[in-house]
PDB file of C-alpha atoms in Angstrom:
ATOM      1  CA  MET A   1     -80.215  57.813  13.411  1.00  0.00           C
ATOM      2  CA  ILE A   2     -79.225  59.880  11.021  1.00  0.00           C
ATOM      3  CA  SER A   3     -75.834  61.362  10.756  1.00  0.00           C
ATOM      4  CA  VAL A   4     -75.675  63.976   8.844  1.00  0.00           C
ATOM      5  CA  ASN A   5     -72.055  64.419   8.450  1.00  0.00           C
ATOM      6  CA  GLU A   6     -72.191  61.083   7.302  1.00  0.00           C
ATOM      7  CA  ARG A   7     -73.706  61.739   4.395  1.00  0.00           C
ATOM      8  CA  SER A   8     -72.514  64.918   2.926  1.00  0.00           C
ATOM      9  CA  GLU A   9     -69.467  62.158   3.335  1.00  0.00           C
ATOM     10  CA  GLU A  10     -70.013  60.893   0.448  1.00  0.00           C
ATOM     11  CA  ILE A  11     -70.564  64.671  -1.412  1.00  0.00           C
ATOM     12  CA  VAL A  12     -67.714  65.789  -0.666  1.00  0.00           C
ATOM     13  CA  ARG A  13     -65.727  62.945  -1.687  1.00  0.00           C
ATOM     14  CA  ARG A  14     -67.755  63.208  -4.812  1.00  0.00           C
ATOM     15  CA  MET A  15     -66.776  67.000  -5.666  1.00  0.00           C
ATOM     16  CA  ILE A  16     -63.174  65.819  -4.271  1.00  0.00           C
ATOM     17  CA  ALA A  17     -62.812  62.950  -6.996  1.00  0.00           C
ATOM     18  CA  ASP A  18     -64.316  65.348  -9.966  1.00  0.00           C
ATOM     19  CA  ALA A  19     -62.585  68.345  -8.467  1.00  0.00           C
ATOM     20  CA  GLU A  20     -61.010  70.096 -11.688  1.00  0.00           C
ATOM     21  CA  ALA A  21     -64.044  69.846 -13.448  1.00  0.00           C
ATOM     22  CA  LEU A  22     -66.086  70.978 -11.247  1.00  0.00           C
ATOM     23  CA  GLY A  23     -63.424  74.403 -10.637  1.00  0.00           C
ATOM     24  CA  LEU A  24     -62.099  73.277  -6.804  1.00  0.00           C
ATOM     25  CA  ALA A  25     -58.996  73.115  -5.088  1.00  0.00           C
ATOM     26  CA  VAL A  26     -58.506  70.136  -2.913  1.00  0.00           C
ATOM     27  CA  THR A  27     -55.790  70.145  -0.330  1.00  0.00           C
ATOM     28  CA  ARG A  28     -53.816  68.720   2.598  1.00  0.00           C
ATOM     29  CA  LEU A  29     -52.998  70.167   5.642  1.00  0.00           C
ATOM     30  CA  PRO A  30     -49.909  68.229   7.548  1.00  0.00           C
ATOM     31  CA  ASN A  31     -52.220  67.656  10.071  1.00  0.00           C
ATOM     32  CA  GLY A  32     -55.019  65.714   8.015  1.00  0.00           C
ATOM     33  CA  ALA A  33     -57.622  67.717   7.497  1.00  0.00           C
ATOM     34  CA  THR A  34     -58.817  68.332   3.865  1.00  0.00           C
ATOM     35  CA  ILE A  35     -60.158  71.848   2.613  1.00  0.00           C
ATOM     36  CA  VAL A  36     -61.186  72.544  -0.570  1.00  0.00           C
ATOM     37  CA  ASP A  37     -61.233  75.765  -1.847  1.00  0.00           C
ATOM     38  CA  ALA A  38     -64.484  76.445  -3.793  1.00  0.00           C
ATOM     39  CA  GLY A  39     -64.022  80.131  -4.989  1.00  0.00           C
ATOM     40  CA  MET A  40     -60.781  81.778  -3.613  1.00  0.00           C
ATOM     41  CA  ASN A  41     -58.366  80.984  -6.318  1.00  0.00           C
ATOM     42  CA  VAL A  42     -60.979  78.972  -8.419  1.00  0.00           C
ATOM     43  CA  PRO A  43     -63.798  80.114 -10.468  1.00  0.00           C
ATOM     44  CA  GLY A  44     -65.585  76.940  -8.722  1.00  0.00           C
ATOM     45  CA  SER A  45     -68.836  75.959 -11.088  1.00  0.00           C
ATOM     46  CA  LEU A  46     -72.534  76.111 -10.728  1.00  0.00           C
ATOM     47  CA  GLU A  47     -72.352  72.350  -9.662  1.00  0.00           C
ATOM     48  CA  ALA A  48     -69.985  72.934  -7.391  1.00  0.00           C
ATOM     49  CA  GLY A  49     -72.026  75.565  -5.985  1.00  0.00           C
ATOM     50  CA  ARG A  50     -75.004  72.882  -5.754  1.00  0.00           C
ATOM     51  CA  LEU A  51     -73.144  70.339  -4.266  1.00  0.00           C
ATOM     52  CA  PHE A  52     -71.709  72.914  -1.722  1.00  0.00           C
ATOM     53  CA  ALA A  53     -75.265  73.643  -0.481  1.00  0.00           C
ATOM     54  CA  GLU A  54     -76.110  69.833  -0.526  1.00  0.00           C
ATOM     55  CA  VAL A  55     -73.479  69.218   1.885  1.00  0.00           C
ATOM     56  CA  CYS A  56     -74.384  72.307   3.935  1.00  0.00           C
ATOM     57  CA  LEU A  57     -78.090  70.601   4.452  1.00  0.00           C
ATOM     58  CA  GLY A  58     -76.498  67.370   5.060  1.00  0.00           C
ATOM     59  CA  GLY A  59     -77.283  65.218   2.424  1.00  0.00           C
ATOM     60  CA  LEU A  60     -81.313  66.030   3.326  1.00  0.00           C
ATOM     61  CA  GLY A  61     -82.282  67.947   0.690  1.00  0.00           C
ATOM     62  CA  GLU A  62     -81.900  67.937  -3.389  1.00  0.00           C
ATOM     63  CA  ILE A  63     -81.229  70.915  -4.995  1.00  0.00           C
ATOM     64  CA  HIS A  64     -81.868  71.520  -8.658  1.00  0.00           C
ATOM     65  CA  PHE A  65     -81.321  74.519 -11.038  1.00  0.00           C
ATOM     66  CA  CYS A  66     -84.364  75.840 -12.679  1.00  0.00           C
ATOM     67  CA  ALA A  67     -85.440  79.201 -14.840  1.00  0.00           C
ATOM     68  CA  LEU A  68     -87.615  81.552 -12.812  1.00  0.00           C
ATOM     69  CA  ASP A  69     -89.803  85.006 -14.214  1.00  0.00           C
ATOM     70  CA  PHE A  70     -90.372  87.680 -12.143  1.00  0.00           C
ATOM     71  CA  ASP A  71     -92.590  90.057 -14.412  1.00  0.00           C
ATOM     72  CA  GLY A  72     -90.785  89.911 -17.673  1.00  0.00           C
ATOM     73  CA  LEU A  73     -87.264  89.466 -15.828  1.00  0.00           C
ATOM     74  CA  GLY A  74     -85.903  86.626 -16.013  1.00  0.00           C
ATOM     75  CA  LEU A  75     -83.577  85.009 -13.840  1.00  0.00           C
ATOM     76  CA  PRO A  76     -81.338  81.913 -13.405  1.00  0.00           C
ATOM     77  CA  GLY A  77     -83.009  80.063 -10.284  1.00  0.00           C
ATOM     78  CA  VAL A  78     -82.502  77.343  -8.258  1.00  0.00           C
ATOM     79  CA  THR A  79     -85.032  75.080  -6.636  1.00  0.00           C
ATOM     80  CA  VAL A  80     -84.888  73.376  -2.925  1.00  0.00           C
ATOM     81  CA  ALA A  81     -87.205  70.350  -2.155  1.00  0.00           C
ATOM     82  CA  VAL A  82     -85.605  69.640   1.870  1.00  0.00           C
ATOM     83  CA  SER A  83     -87.053  66.061   4.061  1.00  0.00           C
ATOM     84  CA  HIS A  84     -86.326  66.757   7.809  1.00  0.00           C
ATOM     85  CA  PRO A  85     -86.091  70.356   7.196  1.00  0.00           C
ATOM     86  CA  SER A  86     -85.055  71.244  11.563  1.00  0.00           C
ATOM     87  CA  VAL A  87     -82.472  68.975  11.255  1.00  0.00           C
ATOM     88  CA  ALA A  88     -81.888  69.600   7.294  1.00  0.00           C
ATOM     89  CA  CYS A  89     -82.036  73.603   7.651  1.00  0.00           C
ATOM     90  CA  MET A  90     -81.344  74.129  11.349  1.00  0.00           C
ATOM     91  CA  ALA A  91     -78.816  71.827  12.427  1.00  0.00           C
ATOM     92  CA  ALA A  92     -77.378  71.730   9.480  1.00  0.00           C
ATOM     93  CA  GLN A  93     -77.765  74.744   6.868  1.00  0.00           C
ATOM     94  CA  TYR A  94     -78.074  77.303   8.979  1.00  0.00           C
ATOM     95  CA  ALA A  95     -74.706  79.327   8.680  1.00  0.00           C
ATOM     96  CA  GLY A  96     -74.742  79.830  13.364  1.00  0.00           C
ATOM     97  CA  TRP A  97     -70.992  79.241  13.710  1.00  0.00           C
ATOM     98  CA  ALA A  98     -68.795  82.373  14.235  1.00  0.00           C
ATOM     99  CA  VAL A  99     -64.642  80.649  13.343  1.00  0.00           C
ATOM    100  CA  LYS A 100     -62.290  83.122  14.931  1.00  0.00           C
ATOM    101  CA  LYS A 101     -58.812  81.935  16.318  1.00  0.00           C
ATOM    102  CA  GLY A 102     -55.998  84.824  15.746  1.00  0.00           C
ATOM    103  CA  LYS A 103     -56.725  86.708  12.268  1.00  0.00           C
ATOM    104  CA  PHE A 104     -59.123  84.125  10.775  1.00  0.00           C
ATOM    105  CA  PHE A 105     -62.761  84.751  10.865  1.00  0.00           C
ATOM    106  CA  ALA A 106     -65.377  82.942   9.140  1.00  0.00           C
ATOM    107  CA  MET A 107     -68.835  82.104   9.342  1.00  0.00           C
ATOM    108  CA  GLY A 108     -69.460  78.649   9.372  1.00  0.00           C
ATOM    109  CA  SER A 109     -72.420  76.522   8.886  1.00  0.00           C
ATOM    110  CA  GLY A 110     -73.318  72.733   7.600  1.00  0.00           C
ATOM    111  CA  PRO A 111     -72.865  69.598   9.530  1.00  0.00           C
ATOM    112  CA  ALA A 112     -70.249  69.510  11.867  1.00  0.00           C
ATOM    113  CA  ARG A 113     -72.095  72.637  13.855  1.00  0.00           C
ATOM    114  CA  ALA A 114     -74.482  69.710  14.700  1.00  0.00           C
ATOM    115  CA  LEU A 115     -71.575  67.317  16.631  1.00  0.00           C
ATOM    116  CA  TYR A 116     -70.004  71.080  18.365  1.00  0.00           C
ATOM    117  CA  GLY A 117     -73.847  71.839  19.641  1.00  0.00           C
ATOM    118  CA  GLY A 118     -72.048  75.220  20.618  1.00  0.00           C
ATOM    119  CA  GLU A 119     -74.525  77.147  19.758  1.00  0.00           C
ATOM    120  CA  PRO A 120     -77.991  78.241  21.652  1.00  0.00           C
ATOM    121  CA  LEU A 121     -80.005  77.370  19.096  1.00  0.00           C
ATOM    122  CA  PHE A 122     -79.069  73.850  19.796  1.00  0.00           C
ATOM    123  CA  GLU A 123     -81.088  74.173  22.834  1.00  0.00           C
ATOM    124  CA  ARG A 124     -83.657  74.276  21.164  1.00  0.00           C
ATOM    125  CA  LEU A 125     -83.279  71.610  18.514  1.00  0.00           C
ATOM    126  CA  LYS A 126     -83.784  68.334  19.510  1.00  0.00           C
ATOM    127  CA  TYR A 127     -80.761  66.798  17.456  1.00  0.00           C
ATOM    128  CA  ARG A 128     -77.429  66.257  18.007  1.00  0.00           C
ATOM    129  CA  ASP A 129     -75.261  64.421  15.114  1.00  0.00           C
ATOM    130  CA  ARG A 130     -72.636  61.079  16.363  1.00  0.00           C
ATOM    131  CA  ALA A 131     -69.879  60.617  13.311  1.00  0.00           C
ATOM    132  CA  ASP A 132     -66.183  59.781  13.357  1.00  0.00           C
ATOM    133  CA  VAL A 133     -65.900  62.824  10.250  1.00  0.00           C
ATOM    134  CA  ALA A 134     -66.512  66.371  10.738  1.00  0.00           C
ATOM    135  CA  VAL A 135     -67.996  67.858   7.441  1.00  0.00           C
ATOM    136  CA  LEU A 136     -67.633  72.041   7.850  1.00  0.00           C
ATOM    137  CA  ALA A 137     -68.203  74.930   5.182  1.00  0.00           C
ATOM    138  CA  LEU A 138     -67.466  78.320   5.942  1.00  0.00           C
ATOM    139  CA  GLU A 139     -68.405  81.653   4.194  1.00  0.00           C
ATOM    140  CA  GLY A 140     -64.736  84.104   3.927  1.00  0.00           C
ATOM    141  CA  ARG A 141     -62.243  84.914   1.555  1.00  0.00           C
ATOM    142  CA  CYS A 142     -58.871  83.471   3.290  1.00  0.00           C
ATOM    143  CA  LEU A 143     -57.868  79.676   3.868  1.00  0.00           C
ATOM    144  CA  PRO A 144     -58.562  78.305   7.271  1.00  0.00           C
ATOM    145  CA  PRO A 145     -54.488  77.484   8.493  1.00  0.00           C
ATOM    146  CA  GLU A 146     -53.826  74.174  10.283  1.00  0.00           C
ATOM    147  CA  GLU A 147     -54.344  75.704  13.776  1.00  0.00           C
ATOM    148  CA  VAL A 148     -57.873  76.628  13.140  1.00  0.00           C
ATOM    149  CA  ALA A 149     -58.688  73.430  11.333  1.00  0.00           C
ATOM    150  CA  GLU A 150     -57.264  71.806  14.995  1.00  0.00           C
ATOM    151  CA  LYS A 151     -59.470  73.789  16.806  1.00  0.00           C
ATOM    152  CA  VAL A 152     -62.617  72.845  14.845  1.00  0.00           C
ATOM    153  CA  ALA A 153     -61.808  69.128  14.687  1.00  0.00           C
ATOM    154  CA  GLU A 154     -61.326  68.740  18.748  1.00  0.00           C
ATOM    155  CA  LYS A 155     -64.553  71.043  18.971  1.00  0.00           C
ATOM    156  CA  CYS A 156     -66.292  68.141  16.945  1.00  0.00           C
ATOM    157  CA  GLY A 157     -64.708  65.774  18.195  1.00  0.00           C
ATOM    158  CA  VAL A 158     -63.550  63.816  15.532  1.00  0.00           C
ATOM    159  CA  ALA A 159     -59.422  62.988  14.531  1.00  0.00           C
ATOM    160  CA  PRO A 160     -58.109  66.153  12.000  1.00  0.00           C
ATOM    161  CA  ASP A 161     -57.387  63.469   8.854  1.00  0.00           C
ATOM    162  CA  ARG A 162     -61.559  63.094   9.539  1.00  0.00           C
ATOM    163  CA  LEU A 163     -61.782  66.950   8.822  1.00  0.00           C
ATOM    164  CA  TYR A 164     -63.405  68.770   5.817  1.00  0.00           C
ATOM    165  CA  LEU A 165     -63.713  72.718   5.220  1.00  0.00           C
ATOM    166  CA  LEU A 166     -64.859  73.505   2.528  1.00  0.00           C
ATOM    167  CA  ILE A 167     -64.546  77.171   1.879  1.00  0.00           C
ATOM    168  CA  ALA A 168     -66.056  79.952  -0.603  1.00  0.00           C
ATOM    169  CA  PRO A 169     -66.814  84.479  -0.962  1.00  0.00           C
ATOM    170  CA  THR A 170     -69.826  85.170  -1.658  1.00  0.00           C
ATOM    171  CA  ALA A 171     -69.132  87.017  -4.351  1.00  0.00           C
ATOM    172  CA  SER A 172     -68.120  83.353  -6.410  1.00  0.00           C
ATOM    173  CA  LEU A 173     -70.429  80.579  -8.388  1.00  0.00           C
ATOM    174  CA  VAL A 174     -71.046  79.218  -5.651  1.00  0.00           C
ATOM    175  CA  GLY A 175     -71.186  82.125  -3.126  1.00  0.00           C
ATOM    176  CA  SER A 176     -74.159  82.651  -5.282  1.00  0.00           C
ATOM    177  CA  VAL A 177     -75.844  79.621  -5.226  1.00  0.00           C
ATOM    178  CA  GLN A 178     -75.145  78.465  -1.284  1.00  0.00           C
ATOM    179  CA  VAL A 179     -77.215  81.397  -0.347  1.00  0.00           C
ATOM    180  CA  ALA A 180     -79.893  81.177  -2.575  1.00  0.00           C
ATOM    181  CA  ALA A 181     -79.859  77.246  -1.630  1.00  0.00           C
ATOM    182  CA  ARG A 182     -81.492  78.441   2.542  1.00  0.00           C
ATOM    183  CA  VAL A 183     -84.629  79.604   0.921  1.00  0.00           C
ATOM    184  CA  VAL A 184     -85.908  77.000   2.135  1.00  0.00           C
ATOM    185  CA  GLU A 185     -84.232  77.429   5.831  1.00  0.00           C
ATOM    186  CA  THR A 186     -84.531  81.647   6.550  1.00  0.00           C
ATOM    187  CA  GLY A 187     -87.818  81.160   6.512  1.00  0.00           C
ATOM    188  CA  LEU A 188     -87.433  78.053   8.986  1.00  0.00           C
ATOM    189  CA  HIS A 189     -85.395  80.881  10.949  1.00  0.00           C
ATOM    190  CA  LYS A 190     -88.159  83.497  10.878  1.00  0.00           C
ATOM    191  CA  MET A 191     -90.911  80.432  12.146  1.00  0.00           C
ATOM    192  CA  LEU A 192     -88.152  79.848  15.033  1.00  0.00           C
ATOM    193  CA  GLU A 193     -88.527  83.455  16.051  1.00  0.00           C
ATOM    194  CA  VAL A 194     -92.172  83.244  16.305  1.00  0.00           C
ATOM    195  CA  GLU A 195     -92.331  81.350  18.106  1.00  0.00           C
ATOM    196  CA  PHE A 196     -93.235  78.230  15.894  1.00  0.00           C
ATOM    197  CA  ASP A 197     -93.060  74.547  16.154  1.00  0.00           C
ATOM    198  CA  ILE A 198     -90.490  73.698  13.942  1.00  0.00           C
ATOM    199  CA  ASP A 199     -90.867  70.212  15.055  1.00  0.00           C
ATOM    200  CA  THR A 200     -94.399  69.932  13.105  1.00  0.00           C
ATOM    201  CA  VAL A 201     -92.726  70.457   9.722  1.00  0.00           C
ATOM    202  CA  LEU A 202     -92.797  67.575   7.647  1.00  0.00           C
ATOM    203  CA  ALA A 203     -91.342  68.594   4.178  1.00  0.00           C
ATOM    204  CA  GLY A 204     -89.990  72.077   2.607  1.00  0.00           C
ATOM    205  CA  PHE A 205     -89.669  73.194  -0.565  1.00  0.00           C
ATOM    206  CA  GLY A 206     -88.333  76.721  -2.077  1.00  0.00           C
ATOM    207  CA  THR A 207     -87.461  78.637  -5.405  1.00  0.00           C
ATOM    208  CA  CYS A 208     -84.812  81.334  -5.214  1.00  0.00           C
ATOM    209  CA  PRO A 209     -83.611  83.263  -8.342  1.00  0.00           C
ATOM    210  CA  LEU A 210     -79.120  83.235  -8.773  1.00  0.00           C
ATOM    211  CA  ALA A 211     -77.971  87.204  -7.839  1.00  0.00           C
ATOM    212  CA  PRO A 212     -75.465  87.876  -9.809  1.00  0.00           C
ATOM    213  CA  ILE A 213     -72.124  87.791  -8.292  1.00  0.00           C
ATOM    214  CA  ALA A 214     -70.837  91.182  -7.342  1.00  0.00           C
ATOM    215  CA  GLU A 215     -67.717  92.988  -7.255  1.00  0.00           C
ATOM    216  CA  ASP A 216     -66.927  92.743  -3.580  1.00  0.00           C
ATOM    217  CA  ASP A 217     -68.607  90.419  -1.134  1.00  0.00           C
ATOM    218  CA  LEU A 218     -70.073  93.078   0.775  1.00  0.00           C
ATOM    219  CA  ARG A 219     -72.154  94.024  -1.911  1.00  0.00           C
ATOM    220  CA  ALA A 220     -73.080  90.515  -2.724  1.00  0.00           C
ATOM    221  CA  ILE A 221     -73.668  89.823   0.480  1.00  0.00           C
ATOM    222  CA  GLY A 222     -76.571  92.762  -0.456  1.00  0.00           C
ATOM    223  CA  ARG A 223     -77.725  91.281  -3.835  1.00  0.00           C
ATOM    224  CA  THR A 224     -77.486  87.856  -2.648  1.00  0.00           C
ATOM    225  CA  ASN A 225     -79.743  88.534   0.431  1.00  0.00           C
ATOM    226  CA  ASP A 226     -82.296  90.188  -1.275  1.00  0.00           C
ATOM    227  CA  ALA A 227     -82.988  87.521  -3.538  1.00  0.00           C
ATOM    228  CA  VAL A 228     -84.179  85.823  -0.765  1.00  0.00           C
ATOM    229  CA  LEU A 229     -86.310  88.915   0.424  1.00  0.00           C
ATOM    230  CA  TYR A 230     -87.567  89.478  -2.850  1.00  0.00           C
ATOM    231  CA  GLY A 231     -87.237  86.644  -5.038  1.00  0.00           C
ATOM    232  CA  GLY A 232     -88.473  83.880  -2.344  1.00  0.00           C
ATOM    233  CA  ARG A 233     -90.553  81.627  -2.372  1.00  0.00           C
ATOM    234  CA  ALA A 234     -91.125  78.614   0.565  1.00  0.00           C
ATOM    235  CA  TRP A 235     -94.282  76.040   1.071  1.00  0.00           C
ATOM    236  CA  TYR A 236     -93.976  73.942   3.656  1.00  0.00           C
ATOM    237  CA  THR A 237     -95.860  70.972   5.251  1.00  0.00           C
ATOM    238  CA  VAL A 238     -96.421  70.976   8.215  1.00  0.00           C
ATOM    239  CA  GLN A 239     -98.850  68.725  10.571  1.00  0.00           C
ATOM    240  CA  THR A 240    -100.162  71.311  14.250  1.00  0.00           C
ATOM    241  CA  ASP A 241    -103.246  72.969  13.930  1.00  0.00           C
ATOM    242  CA  ASP A 242    -104.872  75.271  12.059  1.00  0.00           C
ATOM    243  CA  ALA A 243    -104.226  78.217  14.632  1.00  0.00           C
ATOM    244  CA  ARG A 244    -101.202  78.117  15.253  1.00  0.00           C
ATOM    245  CA  ILE A 245    -100.405  78.775  11.634  1.00  0.00           C
ATOM    246  CA  GLU A 246    -103.065  81.319  12.016  1.00  0.00           C
ATOM    247  CA  GLU A 247    -101.094  83.221  14.546  1.00  0.00           C
ATOM    248  CA  VAL A 248     -98.236  83.234  12.704  1.00  0.00           C
ATOM    249  CA  ILE A 249     -98.463  83.521   8.979  1.00  0.00           C
ATOM    250  CA  GLY A 250     -98.340  87.362   8.722  1.00  0.00           C
ATOM    251  CA  HIS A 251     -95.199  87.126  10.327  1.00  0.00           C
ATOM    252  CA  LEU A 252     -93.463  85.095   7.849  1.00  0.00           C
ATOM    253  CA  PRO A 253     -92.947  86.839   4.419  1.00  0.00           C
ATOM    254  CA  SER A 254     -90.548  89.445   4.725  1.00  0.00           C
ATOM    255  CA  SER A 255     -92.625  91.908   3.558  1.00  0.00           C
ATOM    256  CA  ALA A 256     -93.376  91.528   7.550  1.00  0.00           C
ATOM    257  CA  SER A 257     -90.056  93.972   8.150  1.00  0.00           C
ATOM    258  CA  ARG A 258     -89.529  97.587   8.904  1.00  0.00           C
ATOM    259  CA  ASP A 259     -87.233  97.019   7.224  1.00  0.00           C
ATOM    260  CA  TYR A 260     -88.793  95.259   3.552  1.00  0.00           C
ATOM    261  CA  GLY A 261     -88.185  97.718   0.463  1.00  0.00           C
ATOM    262  CA  THR A 262     -84.795  99.330   1.147  1.00  0.00           C
ATOM    263  CA  PRO A 263     -82.106  97.182  -1.091  1.00  0.00           C
ATOM    264  CA  PHE A 264     -79.759  95.017   1.597  1.00  0.00           C
ATOM    265  CA  TYR A 265     -76.548  96.780   0.810  1.00  0.00           C
ATOM    266  CA  GLU A 266     -78.470 100.405   1.747  1.00  0.00           C
ATOM    267  CA  LEU A 267     -79.068  98.638   4.084  1.00  0.00           C
ATOM    268  CA  PHE A 268     -76.298  98.127   5.841  1.00  0.00           C
ATOM    269  CA  LEU A 269     -74.735 101.545   5.212  1.00  0.00           C
ATOM    270  CA  ARG A 270     -77.545 103.195   6.638  1.00  0.00           C
ATOM    271  CA  TYR A 271     -77.297 101.396   9.626  1.00  0.00           C
ATOM    272  CA  ASN A 272     -73.158 101.896   9.875  1.00  0.00           C
ATOM    273  CA  GLY A 273     -72.260  98.578   8.952  1.00  0.00           C
ATOM    274  CA  ASP A 274     -73.931  97.123  12.315  1.00  0.00           C
ATOM    275  CA  PHE A 275     -75.013  94.340  10.330  1.00  0.00           C
ATOM    276  CA  TYR A 276     -77.527  93.554  13.738  1.00  0.00           C
ATOM    277  CA  GLN A 277     -79.115  97.029  13.465  1.00  0.00           C
ATOM    278  CA  ILE A 278     -80.869  95.500  10.932  1.00  0.00           C
ATOM    279  CA  ASP A 279     -84.091  94.146  11.611  1.00  0.00           C
ATOM    280  CA  PRO A 280     -83.883  90.666  12.071  1.00  0.00           C
ATOM    281  CA  LEU A 281     -87.866  89.989  11.623  1.00  0.00           C
ATOM    282  CA  LEU A 282     -86.567  90.707   7.210  1.00  0.00           C
ATOM    283  CA  PHE A 283     -84.317  87.915   6.961  1.00  0.00           C
ATOM    284  CA  SER A 284     -87.108  85.778   4.984  1.00  0.00           C
ATOM    285  CA  PRO A 285     -88.578  84.707   1.790  1.00  0.00           C
ATOM    286  CA  ALA A 286     -91.075  87.184  -0.520  1.00  0.00           C
ATOM    287  CA  GLU A 287     -93.635  84.473  -0.336  1.00  0.00           C
ATOM    288  CA  ILE A 288     -95.071  81.601   2.165  1.00  0.00           C
ATOM    289  CA  VAL A 289     -97.176  79.127   1.725  1.00  0.00           C
ATOM    290  CA  ILE A 290     -98.301  76.470   4.635  1.00  0.00           C
ATOM    291  CA  ASN A 291    -100.332  73.294   4.073  1.00  0.00           C
ATOM    292  CA  ASN A 292    -101.426  71.311   7.229  1.00  0.00           C
ATOM    293  CA  LEU A 293    -102.217  67.940   6.992  1.00  0.00           C
ATOM    294  CA  THR A 294    -103.874  68.326  10.060  1.00  0.00           C
ATOM    295  CA  THR A 295    -106.711  69.515   7.939  1.00  0.00           C
ATOM    296  CA  GLY A 296    -105.922  70.317   4.506  1.00  0.00           C
ATOM    297  CA  ARG A 297    -105.905  73.929   4.087  1.00  0.00           C
ATOM    298  CA  THR A 298    -103.540  75.656   2.823  1.00  0.00           C
ATOM    299  CA  PHE A 299    -101.966  78.754   4.578  1.00  0.00           C
ATOM    300  CA  HIS A 300    -100.554  81.881   2.296  1.00  0.00           C
ATOM    301  CA  ALA A 301     -98.849  85.268   3.046  1.00  0.00           C
ATOM    302  CA  GLY A 302     -96.425  87.522   0.983  1.00  0.00           C
ATOM    303  CA  GLN A 303     -95.506  87.872  -2.708  1.00  0.00           C
ATOM    304  CA  VAL A 304     -92.328  87.815  -4.129  1.00  0.00           C
ATOM    305  CA  ASN A 305     -91.496  92.173  -5.858  1.00  0.00           C
ATOM    306  CA  GLY A 306     -89.465  92.019  -9.616  1.00  0.00           C
ATOM    307  CA  GLU A 307     -89.594  95.713  -8.986  1.00  0.00           C
ATOM    308  CA  MET A 308     -87.076  95.082  -5.960  1.00  0.00           C
ATOM    309  CA  LEU A 309     -85.643  92.633  -7.236  1.00  0.00           C
ATOM    310  CA  ARG A 310     -84.509  94.433 -10.508  1.00  0.00           C
ATOM    311  CA  ARG A 311     -83.595  97.900  -8.343  1.00  0.00           C
ATOM    312  CA  ALA A 312     -80.954  95.101  -5.801  1.00  0.00           C
ATOM    313  CA  LEU A 313     -80.089  93.113  -8.742  1.00  0.00           C
ATOM    314  CA  LEU A 314     -79.337  94.784 -11.677  1.00  0.00           C
ATOM    315  CA  ALA A 315     -77.412  97.876 -10.077  1.00  0.00           C
TER     316      ALA A 315
END
């Protein structure tokens, strides 16, 4: 069986070995847990963001940088190629673990989730990892203290000295890269929302612009989401019935949402800071393409929106 934690550990070890060049800071807590600061007290780097994103994917995806053009607006971007998408994206990369302890809070993503398995999502997934090492990526602005590491290690069933916690704020180089690299994952999560069987998805590929780093994390959350919602493209290779694809394809791009067309930060203010008031159907790439291996047919919905990208990313 593939172990996403063991695969990610290999990447983390490379990051640690090259920490200075990557703009990272590595510390070891008294209980032996390893903390990798990827953007709080250090600058991080684009390459650190690329590796951070590959860690989140459980070592089952490859991230590369590219140049993208949107109606004359040139932006740096990422390409994301994913194998075993349901495992890489939903059992690992999806940010579904709210890590809380005392005053500490951060959203957790990455392969440690597949050891813990405490989210309702795992009732719908057919994968759980078995490993003696756990790797969790945190999106936040406070380094996790020892008691947080103890809690995560306990939930994952590993010794604290076999736990790696990576952390980066959204408003950072690493934050911008790792969110853009979720472009395939967001489309897969939308498939779950519309009851499409993601186990029929054999491969995923996506492109997404890198959001310019904002002045604070809330605005950065807005920009990074907008990069996916209005500039993200995702291609999926599936093996299923054409009729099933036809039922859902129109619901998959972000434009299917009632909240489409307003920058994410403005939506957040409109709903008085209540993230959960935003239409969940908004969270997906701008453009979706599905190729069905069963019949050879290809289905398409949505399109990127250069005007919205200018409005949201260049403000």
